Coordinates of C-alpha atoms in Angstrom, one line a residue:
Chain L
M1 CA -17.1 22.6 -109.0
K2 CA -17.1 19.5 -111.2
I3 CA -16.0 16.3 -109.5
S4 CA -14.1 13.9 -111.8
L5 CA -15.1 10.3 -111.1
P6 CA -12.7 7.5 -112.1
R7 CA -13.6 5.9 -115.3
R8 CA -15.0 2.4 -115.4
E9 CA -11.9 0.9 -117.2
E10 CA -9.7 2.4 -114.5
L11 CA -11.7 0.8 -111.7
I12 CA -11.6 -2.6 -113.4
K13 CA -7.8 -2.3 -113.9
D14 CA -7.4 -1.4 -110.1
R15 CA -9.4 -4.4 -109.1
R16 CA -7.1 -6.7 -111.1
K17 CA -4.0 -5.5 -109.2
P18 CA -2.8 -8.3 -106.8
F19 CA -3.0 -7.6 -103.1
R20 CA 0.4 -6.7 -101.6
S21 CA 0.9 -6.6 -97.9
K22 CA 2.8 -3.6 -96.7
R23 CA 4.4 -5.7 -93.9
R24 CA 7.6 -7.4 -94.8
L25 CA 7.4 -11.2 -94.5
S26 CA 10.3 -13.3 -93.2
G27 CA 11.5 -16.5 -94.7
K28 CA 9.2 -18.5 -92.4
G29 CA 6.2 -16.6 -93.5
L30 CA 6.0 -14.7 -90.2
P31 CA 6.1 -10.9 -90.2
E32 CA 9.5 -9.6 -89.0
K33 CA 8.1 -8.1 -85.9
D34 CA 6.6 -11.4 -84.8
L35 CA 9.9 -13.1 -85.5
E36 CA 11.7 -10.7 -83.3
L37 CA 9.2 -11.3 -80.6
E38 CA 9.6 -15.0 -80.9
T39 CA 13.4 -14.8 -80.7
L40 CA 13.1 -12.5 -77.6
L41 CA 10.7 -15.0 -75.9
K42 CA 13.0 -17.9 -76.6
Q43 CA 15.8 -16.2 -74.5
Y44 CA 13.7 -16.5 -71.4
T45 CA 12.5 -19.7 -69.7
P46 CA 8.9 -19.5 -68.5
P47 CA 8.5 -19.3 -64.7
E48 CA 7.7 -22.5 -62.8
I49 CA 4.1 -22.4 -61.4
R50 CA 3.9 -23.9 -57.9
P51 CA 1.7 -27.0 -58.0
D52 CA -0.6 -25.7 -55.2
I53 CA -1.2 -22.4 -57.0
R54 CA -1.8 -24.3 -60.3
K55 CA -4.3 -26.6 -58.5
S56 CA -6.2 -23.7 -56.8
Q57 CA -6.3 -21.8 -60.0
I58 CA -7.8 -24.8 -61.9
T59 CA -10.3 -25.3 -59.1
Q60 CA -11.3 -21.6 -59.3
L61 CA -11.6 -21.6 -63.0
S62 CA -13.7 -24.8 -63.0
A63 CA -16.0 -23.2 -60.5
D64 CA -16.3 -20.1 -62.6
I65 CA -17.1 -22.2 -65.7
R66 CA -19.8 -24.0 -63.7
N67 CA -21.3 -20.7 -62.6
T68 CA -21.2 -19.3 -66.1
D69 CA -22.9 -22.4 -67.5
Y70 CA -26.2 -21.9 -65.8
L71 CA -28.0 -24.5 -67.9
P72 CA -25.8 -27.5 -67.3
R73 CA -26.5 -31.0 -68.5
Q74 CA -27.6 -33.1 -65.5
S75 CA -27.3 -36.8 -65.1
F76 CA -30.4 -38.8 -64.3
M77 CA -29.3 -39.3 -60.6
E78 CA -28.7 -35.5 -60.2
Q79 CA -32.2 -34.9 -61.5
I80 CA -33.7 -37.5 -59.2
L81 CA -31.9 -36.0 -56.2
T82 CA -32.9 -32.5 -57.1
H83 CA -36.6 -33.6 -57.4
M84 CA -36.4 -35.6 -54.2
S85 CA -35.8 -32.5 -52.2
F86 CA -39.1 -31.1 -53.4
I87 CA -41.2 -34.1 -52.5
S88 CA -43.7 -33.3 -49.8
G89 CA -42.5 -34.3 -46.3
W90 CA -45.9 -36.0 -45.5
V91 CA -45.2 -38.6 -48.2
W92 CA -42.2 -40.0 -46.3
L93 CA -44.0 -39.7 -43.0
S94 CA -47.0 -41.6 -44.4
Q95 CA -44.8 -44.4 -45.8
A96 CA -43.0 -44.6 -42.5
G97 CA -46.3 -44.7 -40.7
M98 CA -47.5 -47.6 -42.8
L99 CA -44.4 -49.6 -42.1
F100 CA -44.8 -48.9 -38.4
L101 CA -48.4 -50.1 -38.5
I102 CA -47.3 -53.3 -40.3
F103 CA -44.5 -54.0 -37.8
Y104 CA -46.8 -53.1 -34.8
Y105 CA -49.4 -55.7 -35.8
I106 CA -47.3 -58.3 -37.5
F107 CA -46.1 -60.0 -34.4
Q108 CA -49.2 -59.4 -32.3
T109 CA -52.1 -60.5 -34.4
E110 CA -53.1 -63.5 -36.5
L111 CA -52.4 -63.7 -40.2
L112 CA -56.0 -63.2 -41.3
L113 CA -56.2 -59.8 -39.6
L114 CA -52.8 -58.9 -40.9
N115 CA -53.9 -59.8 -44.4
T116 CA -56.9 -57.5 -44.0
L117 CA -54.6 -54.7 -42.8
L118 CA -52.3 -55.2 -45.8
S119 CA -55.2 -55.2 -48.3
C120 CA -56.3 -51.8 -46.9
L121 CA -52.8 -50.3 -46.7
A122 CA -51.8 -51.3 -50.2
P123 CA -54.3 -48.9 -51.9
G124 CA -53.2 -46.3 -49.4
L125 CA -49.7 -46.5 -50.8
S126 CA -51.1 -45.9 -54.3
L127 CA -53.1 -43.0 -52.9
I128 CA -50.0 -41.4 -51.6
L129 CA -48.2 -41.9 -54.9
V130 CA -50.9 -40.5 -57.1
Y131 CA -51.7 -37.7 -54.7
E132 CA -48.1 -36.5 -54.7
V133 CA -47.7 -36.9 -58.5
S134 CA -50.9 -35.0 -59.2
K135 CA -50.0 -32.0 -57.0
S136 CA -49.2 -29.9 -60.1
F137 CA -52.8 -30.1 -61.1
R138 CA -54.2 -29.8 -57.7
A139 CA -52.2 -26.7 -56.9
D140 CA -52.9 -25.3 -60.4
I141 CA -49.2 -24.9 -61.1
W142 CA -49.0 -27.3 -64.0
E143 CA -49.1 -24.6 -66.7
M144 CA -46.0 -22.9 -65.3
E145 CA -44.3 -26.3 -65.0
A146 CA -45.2 -27.3 -68.5
A147 CA -43.3 -24.4 -70.0
C148 CA -40.1 -25.3 -68.2
R149 CA -37.1 -27.2 -69.5
Y150 CA -38.3 -30.4 -67.8
N151 CA -41.9 -30.3 -68.9
L152 CA -44.8 -31.9 -67.0
A153 CA -44.3 -35.4 -68.4
Q154 CA -40.7 -35.4 -67.3
I155 CA -41.6 -34.0 -63.9
F156 CA -44.2 -36.8 -63.5
F157 CA -41.5 -39.3 -64.5
F158 CA -39.0 -38.0 -61.8
R159 CA -41.7 -38.0 -59.2
L160 CA -42.9 -41.5 -60.1
C161 CA -39.3 -42.8 -60.0
I162 CA -38.8 -41.4 -56.5
L163 CA -42.2 -42.5 -55.1
F164 CA -42.0 -46.0 -56.7
G165 CA -38.6 -46.3 -55.1
G166 CA -40.1 -45.5 -51.6
D167 CA -43.0 -47.9 -52.2
I168 CA -40.8 -50.7 -53.3
L169 CA -38.7 -50.2 -50.1
V170 CA -41.9 -50.3 -48.0
L171 CA -43.3 -53.4 -49.7
T172 CA -39.9 -55.2 -49.5
I173 CA -39.6 -54.7 -45.8
A174 CA -43.3 -55.7 -45.4
L175 CA -42.7 -58.8 -47.4
I176 CA -39.7 -59.8 -45.3
A177 CA -41.7 -59.3 -42.1
Y178 CA -44.7 -61.2 -43.6
R179 CA -42.5 -64.2 -44.5
M180 CA -41.0 -64.1 -41.0
V181 CA -44.4 -64.8 -39.4
G182 CA -45.2 -67.6 -41.8
G183 CA -47.1 -65.8 -44.6
L184 CA -46.9 -67.2 -48.1
L185 CA -45.6 -65.3 -51.1
W186 CA -48.8 -65.7 -53.1
Q187 CA -50.8 -64.4 -50.1
F188 CA -48.6 -61.3 -50.0
C189 CA -49.1 -60.9 -53.7
Y190 CA -52.9 -61.2 -53.2
Y191 CA -53.2 -58.9 -50.3
A192 CA -50.5 -56.3 -50.9
L193 CA -49.1 -56.3 -54.4
L194 CA -52.2 -56.9 -56.4
P195 CA -54.2 -54.1 -54.8
F196 CA -51.2 -51.7 -55.0
F197 CA -50.6 -52.4 -58.7
L198 CA -54.2 -52.3 -59.7
T199 CA -55.1 -49.1 -57.8
G200 CA -51.9 -47.5 -59.0
A201 CA -52.7 -48.4 -62.6
V202 CA -56.3 -47.2 -62.5
S203 CA -55.4 -44.0 -60.7
L204 CA -52.6 -43.1 -63.2
H205 CA -55.0 -43.9 -66.0
V206 CA -57.6 -41.5 -64.5
L207 CA -55.0 -38.9 -63.9
R208 CA -53.9 -39.1 -67.6
R209 CA -57.4 -38.9 -68.8
I210 CA -58.6 -36.0 -66.8
G211 CA -55.4 -33.9 -67.0
N212 CA -55.8 -30.4 -65.7
R213 CA -59.3 -31.1 -64.4
C214 CA -57.9 -33.4 -61.7
N215 CA -58.9 -32.6 -58.1
S216 CA -58.3 -34.2 -54.7
T217 CA -61.7 -36.0 -54.6
V218 CA -61.2 -37.8 -58.0
I219 CA -57.7 -38.8 -57.0
A220 CA -58.8 -40.2 -53.6
A221 CA -61.9 -41.9 -55.0
V222 CA -60.1 -44.8 -56.8
P223 CA -57.8 -46.0 -54.0
L224 CA -60.5 -45.6 -51.4
S225 CA -63.0 -47.6 -53.4
V226 CA -60.5 -50.4 -53.9
G227 CA -59.5 -50.3 -50.2
I228 CA -63.1 -50.7 -49.1
L229 CA -63.7 -53.4 -51.7
D230 CA -60.6 -55.3 -50.6
F231 CA -61.7 -55.2 -47.0
W232 CA -65.0 -57.0 -47.8
V233 CA -64.2 -59.1 -50.8
M234 CA -60.7 -60.4 -50.5
P235 CA -60.8 -62.7 -47.5
P236 CA -64.0 -64.6 -48.6
V237 CA -62.7 -64.9 -52.1
E238 CA -59.5 -66.5 -50.8
K239 CA -61.4 -69.2 -49.1
G240 CA -63.8 -70.2 -51.8
F241 CA -61.8 -69.5 -55.0
S242 CA -61.8 -72.0 -57.8
F243 CA -61.4 -71.2 -61.4
G244 CA -61.0 -74.1 -63.8
G245 CA -58.9 -76.0 -61.5
I246 CA -56.3 -73.2 -61.1
S247 CA -55.4 -72.7 -57.5
L248 CA -54.9 -69.2 -56.0
S249 CA -51.2 -70.0 -55.3
K250 CA -50.6 -70.4 -59.1
G251 CA -53.2 -67.9 -60.4
I252 CA -52.4 -64.9 -58.2
P253 CA -48.7 -64.4 -59.2
I254 CA -49.8 -64.4 -62.8
V255 CA -52.6 -61.9 -62.1
T256 CA -50.2 -59.8 -60.1
M257 CA -47.7 -59.8 -63.0
L258 CA -50.5 -58.6 -65.3
A259 CA -51.4 -55.9 -62.9
L260 CA -47.7 -54.8 -62.7
F261 CA -47.7 -54.7 -66.5
L262 CA -50.8 -52.5 -66.4
L263 CA -49.2 -50.2 -63.9
L264 CA -46.0 -49.8 -65.9
Y265 CA -48.1 -49.3 -69.1
N266 CA -50.0 -46.4 -67.5
T267 CA -46.9 -45.0 -66.0
L268 CA -45.3 -44.9 -69.4
K269 CA -48.3 -43.3 -71.0
L270 CA -48.5 -40.7 -68.3
C271 CA -44.8 -39.8 -68.7
T272 CA -44.9 -39.6 -72.5
K273 CA -48.1 -37.5 -72.8
M274 CA -46.9 -34.0 -73.6
H275 CA -50.1 -32.0 -73.3
Y276 CA -52.3 -32.3 -70.3
L277 CA -54.7 -29.6 -71.2
N278 CA -58.2 -31.0 -71.4
E279 CA -59.3 -29.6 -74.7
N280 CA -62.9 -30.9 -74.8
R281 CA -64.2 -27.5 -73.9
K282 CA -67.7 -27.4 -72.8
D283 CA -67.8 -23.6 -72.0
H284 CA -68.5 -22.3 -75.5
S285 CA -71.2 -20.1 -74.1
A286 CA -68.6 -18.3 -72.0
W287 CA -67.2 -16.7 -75.1
N288 CA -69.0 -13.5 -74.9
F289 CA -68.8 -12.3 -78.4
E290 CA -71.0 -14.9 -80.0
Chain A
M1 CA -34.1 -13.6 -83.1
E2 CA -37.7 -14.0 -84.2
L3 CA -40.8 -15.9 -83.4
R4 CA -42.8 -16.6 -86.5
I5 CA -46.5 -17.5 -86.3
E6 CA -47.8 -18.9 -89.6
N7 CA -51.4 -19.7 -90.3
L8 CA -52.0 -20.7 -86.8
T9 CA -55.5 -22.2 -86.1
K10 CA -56.9 -23.7 -82.9
Q11 CA -60.3 -25.3 -83.0
Y12 CA -62.3 -26.7 -80.1
G13 CA -64.8 -29.0 -81.7
T14 CA -66.6 -26.7 -84.1
F15 CA -65.5 -23.6 -82.3
I16 CA -62.6 -21.7 -83.8
A17 CA -60.6 -20.0 -81.0
I18 CA -57.6 -18.9 -83.1
N19 CA -58.3 -18.4 -86.8
N20 CA -55.4 -18.5 -89.2
L21 CA -53.1 -16.1 -87.3
S22 CA -49.9 -15.0 -88.8
A23 CA -47.3 -12.6 -87.3
V24 CA -43.6 -12.2 -86.9
L25 CA -42.4 -11.1 -83.4
T26 CA -38.8 -9.8 -83.1
C27 CA -37.1 -8.2 -80.1
G28 CA -39.3 -5.8 -78.3
V29 CA -42.4 -5.6 -76.1
Y30 CA -45.7 -6.6 -77.7
G31 CA -49.0 -5.8 -76.1
L32 CA -51.8 -8.2 -76.8
L33 CA -55.1 -6.4 -76.5
G34 CA -58.5 -8.2 -76.7
A35 CA -61.7 -8.8 -74.9
N36 CA -62.4 -11.9 -72.8
G37 CA -62.6 -14.9 -75.1
A38 CA -60.7 -13.2 -78.0
G39 CA -58.2 -16.1 -77.9
K40 CA -55.4 -14.4 -76.1
T41 CA -54.8 -17.1 -73.6
T42 CA -55.1 -19.9 -76.2
L43 CA -52.5 -18.0 -78.4
M44 CA -50.1 -17.7 -75.4
R45 CA -50.5 -21.4 -74.6
L46 CA -49.8 -22.3 -78.2
L47 CA -46.7 -20.1 -78.1
C48 CA -45.5 -21.9 -75.0
D49 CA -46.2 -25.3 -76.6
I50 CA -48.6 -26.2 -73.8
Q51 CA -51.4 -26.7 -76.3
L52 CA -51.2 -28.1 -79.8
P53 CA -52.4 -26.1 -82.7
T54 CA -55.1 -27.6 -85.0
A55 CA -53.2 -26.1 -88.0
G56 CA -50.2 -23.9 -88.6
T57 CA -46.8 -23.6 -87.1
I58 CA -44.8 -21.5 -84.6
C59 CA -41.1 -21.2 -85.4
Y60 CA -38.4 -19.8 -83.2
D61 CA -35.4 -18.7 -85.3
G62 CA -36.7 -20.7 -88.2
E63 CA -37.3 -24.0 -86.4
N64 CA -40.7 -25.3 -85.3
I65 CA -41.0 -25.0 -81.5
R66 CA -42.3 -28.5 -81.2
E67 CA -39.1 -29.8 -82.7
Y68 CA -37.1 -27.4 -80.7
G69 CA -38.5 -29.0 -77.5
D70 CA -36.5 -28.3 -74.4
R71 CA -34.1 -26.0 -76.2
Y72 CA -37.1 -23.7 -76.8
R73 CA -38.3 -24.1 -73.3
N74 CA -34.8 -23.1 -72.1
V75 CA -35.3 -19.7 -73.6
L76 CA -38.9 -19.4 -72.6
G77 CA -40.4 -17.6 -69.6
Y78 CA -44.1 -17.9 -69.0
L79 CA -46.6 -16.4 -66.5
P80 CA -50.0 -17.9 -67.0
Q81 CA -53.2 -16.1 -66.3
D82 CA -54.5 -18.3 -63.5
F83 CA -52.0 -20.1 -61.4
G84 CA -51.5 -21.4 -58.0
Y85 CA -48.6 -22.4 -55.8
Y86 CA -47.6 -25.3 -53.5
P87 CA -48.9 -23.8 -50.3
D88 CA -46.3 -25.2 -48.1
F89 CA -43.5 -23.7 -50.1
T90 CA -41.7 -20.5 -49.1
A91 CA -41.1 -17.9 -51.8
M92 CA -37.4 -18.9 -51.9
K93 CA -38.1 -22.6 -52.1
F94 CA -40.6 -22.0 -54.8
L95 CA -38.1 -20.1 -56.9
L96 CA -35.5 -22.8 -56.3
Y97 CA -38.0 -25.4 -57.3
M98 CA -38.8 -23.6 -60.5
S99 CA -35.1 -23.2 -61.1
A100 CA -34.7 -26.9 -60.7
I101 CA -37.3 -27.7 -63.3
K102 CA -35.9 -25.1 -65.6
G103 CA -32.6 -27.0 -65.3
L104 CA -30.6 -24.1 -63.8
S105 CA -27.4 -24.9 -61.8
K106 CA -27.8 -24.7 -58.1
S107 CA -25.3 -21.9 -57.5
Y108 CA -26.9 -19.8 -60.2
A109 CA -30.4 -20.6 -59.0
G110 CA -29.7 -19.4 -55.5
Q111 CA -28.1 -16.2 -56.6
R112 CA -30.7 -15.4 -59.3
S113 CA -33.6 -16.2 -57.0
L114 CA -32.3 -13.7 -54.4
E115 CA -31.8 -11.0 -57.1
L116 CA -35.3 -11.5 -58.5
L117 CA -36.9 -11.5 -55.0
D118 CA -35.2 -8.2 -54.5
E119 CA -36.4 -6.9 -57.8
V120 CA -40.0 -7.8 -57.1
D121 CA -39.7 -6.5 -53.5
L122 CA -40.2 -9.8 -51.8
L123 CA -36.7 -10.3 -50.3
Q124 CA -37.9 -9.6 -46.8
V125 CA -40.5 -12.3 -47.0
K126 CA -38.4 -14.9 -48.8
D127 CA -38.7 -17.4 -46.0
K128 CA -42.5 -17.0 -45.5
K129 CA -44.9 -19.5 -46.8
I130 CA -46.7 -18.5 -50.0
K131 CA -50.1 -19.3 -48.5
T132 CA -49.6 -16.2 -46.3
F133 CA -49.1 -13.9 -49.3
S134 CA -51.5 -11.5 -50.7
G135 CA -52.7 -11.7 -54.3
G136 CA -50.3 -9.0 -55.4
M137 CA -47.4 -10.7 -53.7
K138 CA -48.2 -14.0 -55.4
Q139 CA -48.4 -12.2 -58.8
R140 CA -45.0 -10.6 -58.2
L141 CA -43.6 -14.0 -57.3
G142 CA -45.1 -15.4 -60.6
I143 CA -43.3 -12.6 -62.5
A144 CA -40.0 -13.5 -60.8
Q145 CA -40.3 -17.2 -61.7
A146 CA -40.9 -16.3 -65.3
M147 CA -37.6 -14.4 -65.4
L148 CA -35.4 -17.0 -63.6
N149 CA -33.8 -18.4 -66.7
D150 CA -33.2 -14.9 -68.2
P151 CA -35.6 -15.9 -71.1
K152 CA -35.2 -14.7 -74.7
V153 CA -39.0 -15.1 -75.1
L154 CA -41.1 -13.9 -72.3
I155 CA -44.9 -14.5 -72.4
L156 CA -47.0 -12.9 -69.7
D157 CA -50.7 -13.5 -69.5
E158 CA -52.4 -10.7 -67.6
P159 CA -49.3 -10.0 -65.5
T160 CA -50.6 -6.9 -63.8
S161 CA -53.9 -8.2 -62.6
G162 CA -54.0 -8.0 -58.8
L163 CA -51.3 -5.4 -58.6
D164 CA -51.9 -2.0 -57.1
P165 CA -50.9 1.1 -59.1
K166 CA -47.5 1.4 -57.4
E167 CA -46.7 -2.2 -58.1
R168 CA -47.9 -1.8 -61.7
V169 CA -45.5 1.0 -62.3
R170 CA -42.7 -1.0 -60.7
F171 CA -43.6 -4.0 -62.9
R172 CA -43.7 -1.8 -66.1
N173 CA -40.3 -0.5 -65.3
L174 CA -39.1 -4.0 -64.7
I175 CA -40.4 -5.3 -68.0
S176 CA -38.9 -2.3 -69.8
S177 CA -35.5 -2.8 -68.3
F178 CA -35.7 -6.5 -69.0
S179 CA -37.0 -6.3 -72.6
R180 CA -33.7 -5.4 -74.3
N181 CA -32.8 -8.1 -76.9
K182 CA -35.8 -10.1 -75.9
I183 CA -39.3 -10.9 -77.3
V184 CA -41.9 -9.9 -74.6
L185 CA -45.5 -10.6 -75.3
L186 CA -47.9 -9.4 -72.7
S187 CA -51.7 -9.6 -72.7
T188 CA -53.7 -7.4 -70.5
H189 CA -57.0 -5.7 -70.0
I190 CA -55.2 -2.7 -68.5
V191 CA -54.8 -0.5 -71.5
S192 CA -52.4 1.9 -69.8
D193 CA -49.9 -0.8 -69.2
V194 CA -49.7 -1.6 -72.9
E195 CA -49.6 2.1 -73.7
Y196 CA -46.6 2.7 -71.5
I197 CA -44.4 -0.2 -72.3
A198 CA -45.4 -1.9 -75.5
G199 CA -43.5 -0.8 -78.6
N200 CA -46.0 -2.8 -80.7
I201 CA -49.6 -3.7 -80.2
L202 CA -51.6 -6.7 -81.5
V203 CA -55.3 -6.2 -81.3
M204 CA -57.2 -9.5 -81.2
K205 CA -60.8 -10.1 -81.8
K206 CA -62.6 -13.4 -82.4
G207 CA -59.3 -15.3 -82.8
E208 CA -57.9 -12.9 -85.4
F209 CA -55.5 -10.0 -85.3
I210 CA -57.5 -7.0 -86.4
H211 CA -54.6 -4.7 -86.1
K212 CA -50.8 -5.0 -85.7
G213 CA -48.4 -2.1 -85.4
K214 CA -47.0 0.6 -83.2
P215 CA -49.4 2.3 -80.7
D216 CA -49.5 5.6 -82.6
E217 CA -50.2 3.9 -85.9
I218 CA -53.0 1.8 -84.4
I219 CA -54.5 4.8 -82.6
H220 CA -54.7 6.6 -85.9
T221 CA -57.2 4.0 -87.1
V222 CA -59.8 5.7 -84.8
D223 CA -58.9 9.3 -85.8
G224 CA -62.0 11.4 -86.2
K225 CA -64.1 8.9 -84.2
V226 CA -63.6 10.3 -80.7
W227 CA -65.7 13.3 -79.7
E228 CA -66.1 15.4 -76.6
C229 CA -69.3 17.3 -75.8
R230 CA -70.8 19.2 -72.9
V231 CA -74.3 18.1 -72.0
A232 CA -76.9 18.5 -69.3
D233 CA -77.3 15.8 -66.7
R234 CA -80.7 14.8 -68.0
E235 CA -79.4 14.1 -71.5
V236 CA -76.9 11.5 -70.4
P237 CA -79.2 8.4 -70.3
S238 CA -80.4 8.9 -73.8
L239 CA -76.9 9.5 -75.1
E240 CA -75.6 6.4 -73.3
S241 CA -78.2 4.3 -75.0
R242 CA -77.4 5.6 -78.4
F243 CA -73.6 6.0 -78.3
N244 CA -70.5 4.3 -77.0
I245 CA -69.5 6.5 -74.0
G246 CA -65.8 6.4 -73.2
N247 CA -65.5 8.8 -70.3
M248 CA -67.7 11.0 -68.2
R249 CA -66.7 13.9 -65.9
T250 CA -68.8 16.5 -64.2
E251 CA -67.9 20.2 -64.6
G252 CA -70.2 22.5 -62.7
E253 CA -73.8 21.9 -63.9
N254 CA -72.8 20.0 -67.0
I255 CA -71.2 16.7 -67.8
I256 CA -68.4 16.3 -70.3
L257 CA -68.8 13.2 -72.3
R258 CA -66.2 11.4 -74.4
I259 CA -68.1 9.6 -77.1
I260 CA -66.7 7.1 -79.6
S261 CA -68.8 7.3 -82.7
E262 CA -68.3 7.2 -86.5
E263 CA -70.5 10.2 -86.9
K264 CA -70.7 13.5 -85.0
P265 CA -73.0 12.7 -82.1
L266 CA -74.1 16.2 -81.3
E267 CA -74.0 19.6 -82.9
D268 CA -71.5 21.0 -80.4
A269 CA -69.4 17.9 -80.2
V270 CA -65.7 18.5 -80.8
N271 CA -63.3 16.0 -82.4
V272 CA -60.5 15.1 -80.0
T273 CA -57.2 13.1 -80.2
P274 CA -57.9 9.4 -79.6
N275 CA -55.9 7.3 -77.1
L276 CA -55.5 3.6 -76.7
E277 CA -58.5 3.3 -74.4
D278 CA -60.7 4.9 -77.1
L279 CA -59.4 2.3 -79.6
Y280 CA -60.2 -0.5 -77.2
L281 CA -63.7 0.8 -76.7
Y282 CA -64.2 1.3 -80.4
Y283 CA -63.4 -2.3 -81.1
F284 CA -64.6 -4.0 -78.0
S285 CA -67.5 -1.9 -76.8
D286 CA -69.9 -4.8 -77.4
E287 CA -67.8 -7.2 -75.3
D288 CA -66.2 -6.1 -72.0
H289 CA -64.7 -3.0 -70.5
P290 CA -61.1 -2.2 -69.8
Q291 CA -60.0 -1.3 -66.3

């Protein structure tokens, strides 16, 4: 059987026909059926919704929306609070223990011994900070964390914010107690703040440099060395210091500010470095197809 | 949805780990086969933006993943080859922690963590510390964390290592059920895992893809190169030194050898249908052995 196809001219002619809706349009431009429905609805007043039902429904719907949006935008405070719940308990215990030690000795011992105690505890505060921050590398979980929404640099930032907060609290309380027993501000800078800032800066620098090769020994080495050095060096230096006529009371705050700047600089660098994989591979021979 | 790898190169000093790789991954399960040091882990790290390429780009839906940033990581799930845990965390706390850094809402995280713990059969031990877990349990927990954010791109580096056969079957089914409308890339040495679940296979050697395609297509590349022959016990050592022996089984007085060879190894050798393991041995016999 031969099938007759429409001719090209016929097809073109059809295409030129304007589109006509089969539904009749009312004067307002609405189809008649819709107009009927509109008139019908206007005859009835909508029911009053009781305020308590309305409120509960809105609460329920808001909760449902929150549940559906499983990747919500979080404020900085929300993120800090979330990360705070995952900080190891021993960090808070250690900081509390340090405060206890300071308060225990501050009213019992002479200032010289207290200074020595402070100069040893200050690097300890840095040790706690860097040890906790570096736990991703030590526990070998950094690779998983780096592939998350808040990558490793951001996780370090949250941890540092929380831990610096704790450290500032400890140091402020210690400063108040120190001043109460007659200690001078520059002495506090010299024995507590300077070692804390310096060890913190060096430790964070080391952490940034060694990246995923970081281990507990390396992390502990810097604060411990500074602590031991402080113990032997700081008290004699305080007695016999003279540098171009600048006294310690004037020089130390400046040096402390420089150390603080160094700490902040290293913190910033650590929290902006995106890739912590140490890429200077030395294990070429391990590639077994060469 | 596609993940496009274009002229990707990764160099460590003078050593080229990834050499000008190009591929387009769309929805489905991709098995990445290769010997140790073929560049699989480096490729996976590059795909997760954990490492920077020396040259080339990786684009997700047309946009470079480095520019995509956290939006890309929102749709990414990654299980690394070697990983640890915070030992004082319980399984549940670990998943909640991972959910927190994946930016998931608390209510969703709690619910999803329980679901996944159930799926990987760890619900009964959710409150036990991870340090008490066996290797297989830790691996399953790792798989669970990779799936927390219901990722569109799932990258699994040796996910079945440390799992017993029953767990491996369970894992394979889990991945199969999960892979709908997702890009799943899994690297493994366990050839059977790839054979069962991967719709596409990428064979990698010396930092390059030497084959890409469906399992059947790739297996055909070794057609006519797999032989079976019956030999006496005393002949085996000499044959082993001359040929690439895939399998050996004793039948009565004789031994049936499966030989991978370009030429007919013996007069009575019979050509047999190759499988993925034969393919692996054909390409990687001089490197390491599959499990």
